[in-house]
Amino acid sequence: MDYFAGIDVGSLSTDVVILNGGGEVCGYSIIETGANSTEASEDALENALAQAGIGRGDLVKIVATGYGRVSVPLADRKFTEISCHALGAYYLFPYTGTVIDIGGQDSKVIRVGEGGKVVDFTMNDKCAAGTGRFLEVMAAKLRVPLDEMGDLSLHAKGEVQISSVCTVFAESEVVSLVARNHPREEILRGLHRAIVSRVWSMVKSIGVNGEVTMTGGVAKNSGVVVLMEERLGKTIHIHSEPQIIGALGAALLARRAFG
Amino acid sequence: MKDLGAPALMGISKVGKKSRPIKPDPHFGPPLKCTKRLKEIMTRHYMLSRYAEGAKPVAWVTSGAPVEVLRPFGIYTVYPENHGALCGAKKMGPELCAVAEEHGYHQDLCSYARIDLGHYFSGKTPAGKLPKPDLLFASNNICQTVAYWYKALSHYLKIPLILFDTPYNFREITDSDISYMVRQFEEMIPVLEQVSGRQFNYRKLQEYVRIGKDASLTWGEVLATMKSRPAPMTIFDAFGHMVPIVSLRGLPLALEYYRTLLSELRERVSHGVGAIKRERKRLMWDNIAIWYKMRDHSSLFAGQGMNFVTATYTNAWAETTPYMDENRPFESMARAYSLVILNNNLNSRLELMERLIKEYQVDGLVIHSARSCKPYSVGQYDLKRLLMERLEVPSVIIEADITDSRAYSEEQTRTRLEAFFEAMEG
């Protein structure tokens, strides 16, 4: 049987998806990228191969994506994460017309056309506002584990306003809110609101088209998702592992290249 | 509408130095023969400017100012925006901007202004030396920044500033707008007579207006050759070859140069010679060039078989030319100079872009959101969306700056451009 791998080397995590010739996911892995992205891609690939129960020799094609795509010597081809997220989201949710991807160091909104093709897209500018990094910094400041932020914020009775979208300024704003004994849940909700409104301006500039799918690590944050759905006025599709959608798209492109 | 082409001036600093041969890029067609002539003209212009100081009255002029009115007075003109582009291409932007910042100018100020002020404070320039001006001539038809930038220069240099104020065109230009601008021309004549020591000669003005118009029309024809498939030059070439129409406008030399260039380009068209070897896709550029990335970007796109065949920027010096009329020099200049792209409403910009996309058979659009140039960058997201809706032209926005490379992120820009390439290929 032929197998195909997609490797997404992001700023925070490196993700690998292995597909069989029928297009089924038979293995995946998510590890921290760390300081060496070549090593990270090797390790992540080994994990995914082990899960799939196959060897490196069974892979027919490998496609790399993400910021570290250039440092994956194993890859036969490279594609941007924009094309990969669009295709991955389309594959999982075929009525997807809009993809909102909030990753570690950037966020993007993609308009998806027929066959998962990119019609238009926009990305955040050179600033961490509206990215996973923003939440990561705040989680550390508030001493809340990253994966608990969302659920905690859902229990907030009220909400404080975070007026700054700048990560550095928002951090000092959080410091003074903590000093004034504002409940942590309310601050979290305010932070989620801030990230959603930053991303919302990108959504508006591309326009909402068809069903919306969210990808990237931040899609795991229920607090952000709830506020985004509120803004959109519709539910958002989210896969149980939203981080691997880029790698999935890359694996699909590898399979397509072979076909 | 702003400055112009730096690369043509690079020859200056190379005098007496051994230059390393640049490996020819296999994606490009044969180079333009005229480039050598352009280098000669501009090197001479900058060389002469060193001797103009004291011998001739010198004016520093903004790219959109009605310079024809200065010509009858024999005033030598220097364009700080052109000089800024040159500094940008020579990768001196961050250094000169930092000098201005040390003197209290903010990072959000236009980098042409910061480079010019940085040059004023430090004397640093890749052009050898710029002559000290006797006069400053600015028009706010390109932005409001020039008014304050030139006011600062006027304050430091203690010399007169003539500001040609062009009312913004929200809907259409009125008779009172025209007479307001004509009055300004009338008022500046005595100042120009005093600075130059020459009497105003109306006949001469008419002649310069005619020559300026002919040169602009010829520049328009030069650009129009890119309607051919394959286009005989790229917009990156045009960014360089636009220097004379910006900084030698009104002089017979500019007209002569564009006639030579035009015949070379027509020759290429008749023989099917393209600027890039494999022109598969045709693109449009919006906003001022990213001067420090010209070579990289031109190779990147050529490698993809994509050629920029038009730009709102290069077009700005041809667009309103038909209004020029030597029989009504002041009225016609008022109209031509106040209707330029940056002084005109967004609807007219949208219509212009739609027209260029159709006429030049454009497949995709690259929009440079320039941190320096707010009037050019405002509305770009709306224009992008509207063009997508109306013409289904794919486009990409890259955030950068014209000369200050500190505002440029290589990795992010590359990802955006590669995603754009992938989307174009389907």
PDB file of C-alpha atoms in Angstrom, chain A residues 67 69 78-84 105-106 111 117-127 204-206 256, chain B residues 381 384-385 388 394-396 399-400 406-409 411-412 414-420 422-426:
ATOM      1  CA  TYR A  67       7.155  28.394   8.670  1.00  0.00           C
ATOM      2  CA  ARG A  69       8.959  24.057   5.646  1.00  0.00           C
ATOM      3  CA  LYS A  78       6.727  22.436  -0.104  1.00  0.00           C
ATOM      4  CA  PHE A  79       3.465  24.347   0.084  1.00  0.00           C
ATOM      5  CA  THR A  80       2.409  27.277   2.221  1.00  0.00           C
ATOM      6  CA  GLU A  81       0.205  26.573   5.210  1.00  0.00           C
ATOM      7  CA  ILE A  82      -2.500  28.685   3.550  1.00  0.00           C
ATOM      8  CA  SER A  83      -3.068  26.136   0.779  1.00  0.00           C
ATOM      9  CA  CYS A  84      -2.719  23.275   3.273  1.00  0.00           C
ATOM     10  CA  GLN A 105       2.693  33.176  15.514  1.00  0.00           C
ATOM     11  CA  ASP A 106       0.155  34.154  12.943  1.00  0.00           C
ATOM     12  CA  ARG A 111     -11.732  31.994   1.514  1.00  0.00           C
ATOM     13  CA  LYS A 117      -8.743  25.823  -3.580  1.00  0.00           C
ATOM     14  CA  VAL A 118      -7.641  29.148  -2.040  1.00  0.00           C
ATOM     15  CA  VAL A 119      -9.680  31.993  -3.513  1.00  0.00           C
ATOM     16  CA  ASP A 120      -8.473  34.772  -1.237  1.00  0.00           C
ATOM     17  CA  PHE A 121      -6.749  35.112   2.108  1.00  0.00           C
ATOM     18  CA  THR A 122      -5.511  37.624   4.620  1.00  0.00           C
ATOM     19  CA  MET A 123      -2.985  37.363   7.426  1.00  0.00           C
ATOM     20  CA  ASN A 124      -2.114  39.362  10.504  1.00  0.00           C
ATOM     21  CA  ASP A 125       0.630  41.903  10.019  1.00  0.00           C
ATOM     22  CA  LYS A 126       3.997  41.876  11.731  1.00  0.00           C
ATOM     23  CA  CYS A 127       2.528  41.795  15.211  1.00  0.00           C
ATOM     24  CA  LYS A 204     -14.646  41.066   7.580  1.00  0.00           C
ATOM     25  CA  SER A 205     -12.008  41.968   5.027  1.00  0.00           C
ATOM     26  CA  ILE A 206     -12.313  38.557   3.346  1.00  0.00           C
ATOM     27  CA  ARG A 256      -2.651  14.460  -5.110  1.00  0.00           C
TER      28      ARG A 256
ATOM     29  CA  TYR B 381      -8.415  46.321   1.580  1.00  0.00           C
ATOM     30  CA  LYS B 384      -8.928  44.408  -3.090  1.00  0.00           C
ATOM     31  CA  ARG B 385     -12.361  43.123  -2.071  1.00  0.00           C
ATOM     32  CA  MET B 388     -12.259  40.443  -6.410  1.00  0.00           C
ATOM     33  CA  PRO B 394      -6.845  37.165  -7.201  1.00  0.00           C
ATOM     34  CA  SER B 395      -4.701  39.486  -5.160  1.00  0.00           C
ATOM     35  CA  VAL B 396      -2.332  39.577  -2.240  1.00  0.00           C
ATOM     36  CA  GLU B 399       3.005  44.854   4.290  1.00  0.00           C
ATOM     37  CA  ALA B 400       6.297  46.623   3.836  1.00  0.00           C
ATOM     38  CA  ARG B 406      13.080  47.567   9.288  1.00  0.00           C
ATOM     39  CA  ALA B 407       9.360  47.510   8.490  1.00  0.00           C
ATOM     40  CA  TYR B 408       9.748  44.495   6.212  1.00  0.00           C
ATOM     41  CA  SER B 409       9.507  40.872   7.286  1.00  0.00           C
ATOM     42  CA  GLU B 411       9.496  35.356   6.074  1.00  0.00           C
ATOM     43  CA  GLN B 412       5.958  36.724   6.270  1.00  0.00           C
ATOM     44  CA  ARG B 414       7.520  35.176   1.297  1.00  0.00           C
ATOM     45  CA  THR B 415       4.691  33.086   2.746  1.00  0.00           C
ATOM     46  CA  ARG B 416       2.089  35.517   1.431  1.00  0.00           C
ATOM     47  CA  LEU B 417       3.650  35.607  -2.031  1.00  0.00           C
ATOM     48  CA  GLU B 418       4.060  31.832  -2.207  1.00  0.00           C
ATOM     49  CA  ALA B 419       0.436  31.340  -1.159  1.00  0.00           C
ATOM     50  CA  PHE B 420      -0.511  33.810  -3.889  1.00  0.00           C
ATOM     51  CA  GLU B 422      -0.192  28.581  -5.287  1.00  0.00           C
ATOM     52  CA  ALA B 423      -3.629  30.172  -5.584  1.00  0.00           C
ATOM     53  CA  MET B 424      -2.798  31.507  -9.072  1.00  0.00           C
ATOM     54  CA  GLU B 425      -1.767  28.032 -10.202  1.00  0.00           C
ATOM     55  CA  GLY B 426      -4.956  26.499  -8.778  1.00  0.00           C
TER      56      GLY B 426
END
